[in-house]
Short mmCIF file of C-alpha atoms in Angstrom, two decimals:
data_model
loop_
_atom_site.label_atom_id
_atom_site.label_comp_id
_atom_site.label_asym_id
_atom_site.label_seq_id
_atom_site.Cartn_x
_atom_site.Cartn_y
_atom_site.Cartn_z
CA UNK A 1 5.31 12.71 11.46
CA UNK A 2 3.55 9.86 9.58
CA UNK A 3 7.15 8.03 9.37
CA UNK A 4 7.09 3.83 9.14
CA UNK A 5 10.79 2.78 8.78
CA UNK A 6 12.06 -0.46 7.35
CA UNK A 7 15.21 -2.02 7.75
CA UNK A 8 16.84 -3.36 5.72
CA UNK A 9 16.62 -1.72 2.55
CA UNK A 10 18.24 -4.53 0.39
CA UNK A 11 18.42 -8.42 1.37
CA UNK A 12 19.87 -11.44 -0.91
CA UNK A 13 19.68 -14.84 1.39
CA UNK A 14 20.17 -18.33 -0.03
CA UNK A 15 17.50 -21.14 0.91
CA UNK A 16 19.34 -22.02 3.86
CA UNK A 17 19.41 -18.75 5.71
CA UNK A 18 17.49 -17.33 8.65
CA UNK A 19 16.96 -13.42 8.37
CA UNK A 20 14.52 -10.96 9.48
CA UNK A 21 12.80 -7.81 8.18
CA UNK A 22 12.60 -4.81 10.74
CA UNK A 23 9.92 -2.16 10.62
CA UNK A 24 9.24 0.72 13.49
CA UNK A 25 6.81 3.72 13.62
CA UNK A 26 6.55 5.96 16.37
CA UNK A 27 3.15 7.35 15.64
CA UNK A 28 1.39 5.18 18.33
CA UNK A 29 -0.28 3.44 16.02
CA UNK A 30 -1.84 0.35 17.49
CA UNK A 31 -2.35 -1.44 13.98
CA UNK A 32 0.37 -2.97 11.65
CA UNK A 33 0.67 -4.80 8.72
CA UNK A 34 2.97 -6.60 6.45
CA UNK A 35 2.28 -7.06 2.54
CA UNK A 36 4.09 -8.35 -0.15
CA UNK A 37 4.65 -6.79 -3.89
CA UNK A 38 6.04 -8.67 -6.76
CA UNK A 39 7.22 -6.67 -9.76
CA UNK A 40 4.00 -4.68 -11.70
CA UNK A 41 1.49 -5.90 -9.26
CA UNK A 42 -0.38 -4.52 -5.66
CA UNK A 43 0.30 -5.45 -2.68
CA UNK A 44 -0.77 -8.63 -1.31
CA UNK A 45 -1.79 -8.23 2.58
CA UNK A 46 0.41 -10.87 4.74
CA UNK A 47 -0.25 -10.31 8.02
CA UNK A 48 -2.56 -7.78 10.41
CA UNK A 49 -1.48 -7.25 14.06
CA UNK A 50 -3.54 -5.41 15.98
CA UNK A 51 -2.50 -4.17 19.92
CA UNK A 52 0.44 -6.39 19.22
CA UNK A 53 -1.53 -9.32 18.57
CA UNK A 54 -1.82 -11.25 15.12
CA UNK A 55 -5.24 -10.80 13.67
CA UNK A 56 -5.08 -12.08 10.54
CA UNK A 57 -2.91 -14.42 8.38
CA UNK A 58 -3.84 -14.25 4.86
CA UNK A 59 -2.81 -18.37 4.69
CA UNK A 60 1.38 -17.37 4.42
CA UNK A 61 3.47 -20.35 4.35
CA UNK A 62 5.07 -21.13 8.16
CA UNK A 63 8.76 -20.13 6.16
CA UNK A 64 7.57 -16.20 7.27
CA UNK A 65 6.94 -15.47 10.53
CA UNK A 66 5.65 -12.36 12.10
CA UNK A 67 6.76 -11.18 15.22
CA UNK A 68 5.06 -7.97 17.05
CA UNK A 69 7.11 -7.64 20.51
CA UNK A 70 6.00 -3.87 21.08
CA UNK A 71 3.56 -1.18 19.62
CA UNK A 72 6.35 0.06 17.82
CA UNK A 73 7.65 -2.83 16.33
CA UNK A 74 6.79 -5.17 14.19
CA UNK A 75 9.90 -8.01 12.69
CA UNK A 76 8.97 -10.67 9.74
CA UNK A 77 11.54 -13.74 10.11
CA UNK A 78 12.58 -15.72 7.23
CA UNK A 79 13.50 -19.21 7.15
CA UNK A 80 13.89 -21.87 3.99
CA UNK A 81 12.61 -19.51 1.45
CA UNK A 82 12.28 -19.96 -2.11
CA UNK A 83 13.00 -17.57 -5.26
CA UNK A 84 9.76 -17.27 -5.96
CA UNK A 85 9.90 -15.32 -2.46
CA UNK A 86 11.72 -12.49 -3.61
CA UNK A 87 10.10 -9.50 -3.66
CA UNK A 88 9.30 -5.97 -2.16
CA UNK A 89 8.39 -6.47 1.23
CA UNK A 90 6.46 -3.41 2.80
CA UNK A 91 5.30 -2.86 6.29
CA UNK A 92 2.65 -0.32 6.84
CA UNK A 93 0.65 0.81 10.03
CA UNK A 94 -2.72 2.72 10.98
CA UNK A 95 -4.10 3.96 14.05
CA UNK A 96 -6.43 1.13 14.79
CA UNK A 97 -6.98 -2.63 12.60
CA UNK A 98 -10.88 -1.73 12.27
CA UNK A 99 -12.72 1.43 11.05
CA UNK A 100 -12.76 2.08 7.50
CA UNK A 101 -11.41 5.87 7.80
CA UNK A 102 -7.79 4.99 9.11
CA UNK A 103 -5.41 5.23 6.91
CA UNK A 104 -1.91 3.21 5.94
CA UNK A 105 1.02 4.31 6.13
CA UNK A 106 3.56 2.52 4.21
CA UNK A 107 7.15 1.96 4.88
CA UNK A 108 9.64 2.45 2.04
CA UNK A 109 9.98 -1.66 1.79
CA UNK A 110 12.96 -4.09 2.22
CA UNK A 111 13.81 -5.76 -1.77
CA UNK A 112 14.31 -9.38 -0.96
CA UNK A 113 16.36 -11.48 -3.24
CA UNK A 114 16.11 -15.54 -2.67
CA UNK A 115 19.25 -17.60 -4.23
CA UNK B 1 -16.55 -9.56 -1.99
CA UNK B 2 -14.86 -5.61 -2.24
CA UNK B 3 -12.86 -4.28 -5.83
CA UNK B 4 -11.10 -2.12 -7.32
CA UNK B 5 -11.12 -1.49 -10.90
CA UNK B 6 -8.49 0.62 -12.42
CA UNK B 7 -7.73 1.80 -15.83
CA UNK B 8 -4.56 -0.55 -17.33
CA UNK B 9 -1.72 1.34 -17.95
CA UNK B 10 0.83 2.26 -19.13
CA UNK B 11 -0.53 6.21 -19.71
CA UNK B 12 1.84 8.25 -21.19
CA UNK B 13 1.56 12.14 -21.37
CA UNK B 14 3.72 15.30 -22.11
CA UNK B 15 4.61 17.57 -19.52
CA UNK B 16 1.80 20.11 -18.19
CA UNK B 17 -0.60 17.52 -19.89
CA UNK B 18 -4.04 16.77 -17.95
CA UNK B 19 -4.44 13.19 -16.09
CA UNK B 20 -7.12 11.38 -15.54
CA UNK B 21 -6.91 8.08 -14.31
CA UNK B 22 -10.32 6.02 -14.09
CA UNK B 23 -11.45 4.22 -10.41
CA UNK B 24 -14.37 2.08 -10.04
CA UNK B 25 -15.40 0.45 -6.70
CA UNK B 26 -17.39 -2.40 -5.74
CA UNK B 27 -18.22 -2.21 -1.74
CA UNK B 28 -21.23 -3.21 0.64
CA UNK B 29 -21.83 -0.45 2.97
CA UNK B 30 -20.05 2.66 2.73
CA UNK B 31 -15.82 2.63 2.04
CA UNK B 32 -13.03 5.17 2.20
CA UNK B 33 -11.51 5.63 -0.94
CA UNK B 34 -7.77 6.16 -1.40
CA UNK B 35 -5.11 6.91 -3.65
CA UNK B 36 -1.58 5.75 -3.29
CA UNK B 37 1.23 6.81 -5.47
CA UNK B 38 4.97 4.34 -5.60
CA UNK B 39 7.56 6.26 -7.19
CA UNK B 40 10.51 3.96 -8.79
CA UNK B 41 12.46 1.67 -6.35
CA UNK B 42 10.06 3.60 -3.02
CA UNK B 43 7.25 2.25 -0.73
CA UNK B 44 3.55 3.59 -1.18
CA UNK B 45 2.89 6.89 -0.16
CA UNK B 46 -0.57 8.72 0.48
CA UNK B 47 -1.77 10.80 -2.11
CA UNK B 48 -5.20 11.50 -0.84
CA UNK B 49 -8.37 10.17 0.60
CA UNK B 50 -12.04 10.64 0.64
CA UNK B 51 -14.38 8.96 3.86
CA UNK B 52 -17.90 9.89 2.67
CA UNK B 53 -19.80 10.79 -0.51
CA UNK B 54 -19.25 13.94 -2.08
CA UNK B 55 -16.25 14.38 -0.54
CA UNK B 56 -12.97 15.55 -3.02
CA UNK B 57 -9.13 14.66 -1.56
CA UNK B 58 -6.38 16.87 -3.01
CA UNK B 59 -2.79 17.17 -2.33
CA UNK B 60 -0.16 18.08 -4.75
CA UNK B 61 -2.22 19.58 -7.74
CA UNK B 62 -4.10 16.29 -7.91
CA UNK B 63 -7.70 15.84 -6.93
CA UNK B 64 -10.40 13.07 -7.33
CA UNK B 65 -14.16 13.45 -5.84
CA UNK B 66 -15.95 10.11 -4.32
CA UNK B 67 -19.07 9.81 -6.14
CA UNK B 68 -21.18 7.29 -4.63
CA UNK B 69 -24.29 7.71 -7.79
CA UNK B 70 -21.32 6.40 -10.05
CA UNK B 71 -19.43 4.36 -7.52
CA UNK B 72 -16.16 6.16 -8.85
CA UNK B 73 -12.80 8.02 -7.37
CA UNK B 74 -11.07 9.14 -10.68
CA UNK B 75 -7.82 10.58 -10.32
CA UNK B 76 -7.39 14.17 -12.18
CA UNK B 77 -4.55 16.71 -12.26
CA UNK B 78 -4.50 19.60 -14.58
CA UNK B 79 -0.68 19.99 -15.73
CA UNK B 80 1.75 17.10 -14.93
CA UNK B 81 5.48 17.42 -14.67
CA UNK B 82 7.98 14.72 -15.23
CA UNK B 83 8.30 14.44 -11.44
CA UNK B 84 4.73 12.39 -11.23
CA UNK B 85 5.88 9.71 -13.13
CA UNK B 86 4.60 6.88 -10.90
CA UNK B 87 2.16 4.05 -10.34
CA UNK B 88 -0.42 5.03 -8.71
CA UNK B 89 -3.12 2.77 -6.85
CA UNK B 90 -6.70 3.48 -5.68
CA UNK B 91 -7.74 1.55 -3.16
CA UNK B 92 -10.77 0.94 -0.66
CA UNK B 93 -11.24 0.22 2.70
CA UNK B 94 -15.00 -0.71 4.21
CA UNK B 95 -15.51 -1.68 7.88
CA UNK B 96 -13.11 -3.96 9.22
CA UNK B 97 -11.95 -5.31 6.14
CA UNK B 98 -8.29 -4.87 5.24
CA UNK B 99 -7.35 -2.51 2.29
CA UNK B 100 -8.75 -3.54 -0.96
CA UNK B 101 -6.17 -2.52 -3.89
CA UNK B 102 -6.70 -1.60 -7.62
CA UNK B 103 -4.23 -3.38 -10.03
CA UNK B 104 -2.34 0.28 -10.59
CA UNK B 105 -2.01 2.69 -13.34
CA UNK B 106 1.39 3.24 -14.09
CA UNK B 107 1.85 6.85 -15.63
CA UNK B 108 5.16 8.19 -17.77
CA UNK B 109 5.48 12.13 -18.35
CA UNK B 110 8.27 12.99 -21.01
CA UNK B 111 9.60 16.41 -21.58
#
């Protein structure tokens, strides 16, 4: 099973709103990720936890902010965000943060839609 | 740093048409290449992968060979079906650097 869920699938929030994206995997992977994908483009690595501690920040603004409270979990909370926020948020995960022959697995994203 | 270099899209082919989709890399030492396919409205999903020169990934009729002499990971698959209309992404990863992404190829098949 090389499974990453994300909830949810769709999201609008105004400015003003707090919300948070949800991802599990249950492939005891030790290593996860979030990116970001605007429309036609790659995605742009966020964040890198690694044994449920933050090991890179690719400079995100403090509105996003991870949270990792198990091996299987991994939450991205939203506060004050902008439109030019919204986008396809994916979460992906690999067995360990280092080693170049692990690979991602991706979650099937949550579309986020700022007002 | 690490790149990517894809061909630009859009490619457009009729079914049971070969595909080739052109990857260069730029890496120090010695990456893992990868290519990732994200079908409309989806996540990325795994096509294949290759860890060490020489090596050829397939899955799902398509197939691409790491060649380290031309620093290349070219994505081929003999007859394509409407189903594989996609973008699809190569991508590296060397040491403990995160996943370095191509810009994406995005591929139509018509009937």
């Amino acid at each position: 099973d090389t499974e990453v869920t994300q909830t949810p699938k769709h999201l609008v929030m105004g400015m003003t709103n707090k919300k948070s994206l949800k991802c599990e995997q249950h492939m005891g992977h030790r290593a996860m990720y979030w990116y970001k994908q605007k429309a036609k483009k790659p995605p742009e690595l966020m964040f890198v936890y690694s044994y449920e501690k933050l090991s890179i920040n690719e400079s995100v603004p403090s509105r996003f902010s991870p949270e990792c409270p198990n091996s299987s979990l991994l939450n991205l909370h939203l506060h004050a965000l902008q439109p030019e926020d919204s986008a396809l948020y994916l979460c992906a995960s690999s067995r360990l943060a280092g080693g170049s022959t692990d690979t991602q697995y991706f979650g099937p994203g949550t579309r986020l839609t700022v007002l | 740093g690490d790149s990517v270099t894809q061909m630009e899209g859009p490619v457009t082919l009729s079914e049971e048409a070969f595909l080739t989709i052109n990857c260069t890399y730029t890496a120090t030492g010695y990456p893992s290449l990868f290519w990732y396919v994200q079908y409309p409205g989806e996540g990325l999903q795994l096509l294949l992968k290759a860890t060490k020169a020489d090596d050829k990934g397939s899955n799902k009729g398509f197939e691409a060979t790491y060649r380290k002499e031309t620093t290349s990971f070219h994505l081929e698959k003999g007859s394509v079906q409407v189903s594989d209309s996609a973008v699809y992404f190569c991508a590296l990863r060397s040491g403990n650097t995160p996943l370095v992404f191509g810009k994406g190829t995005r591929l139509s098949v018509i009937a």
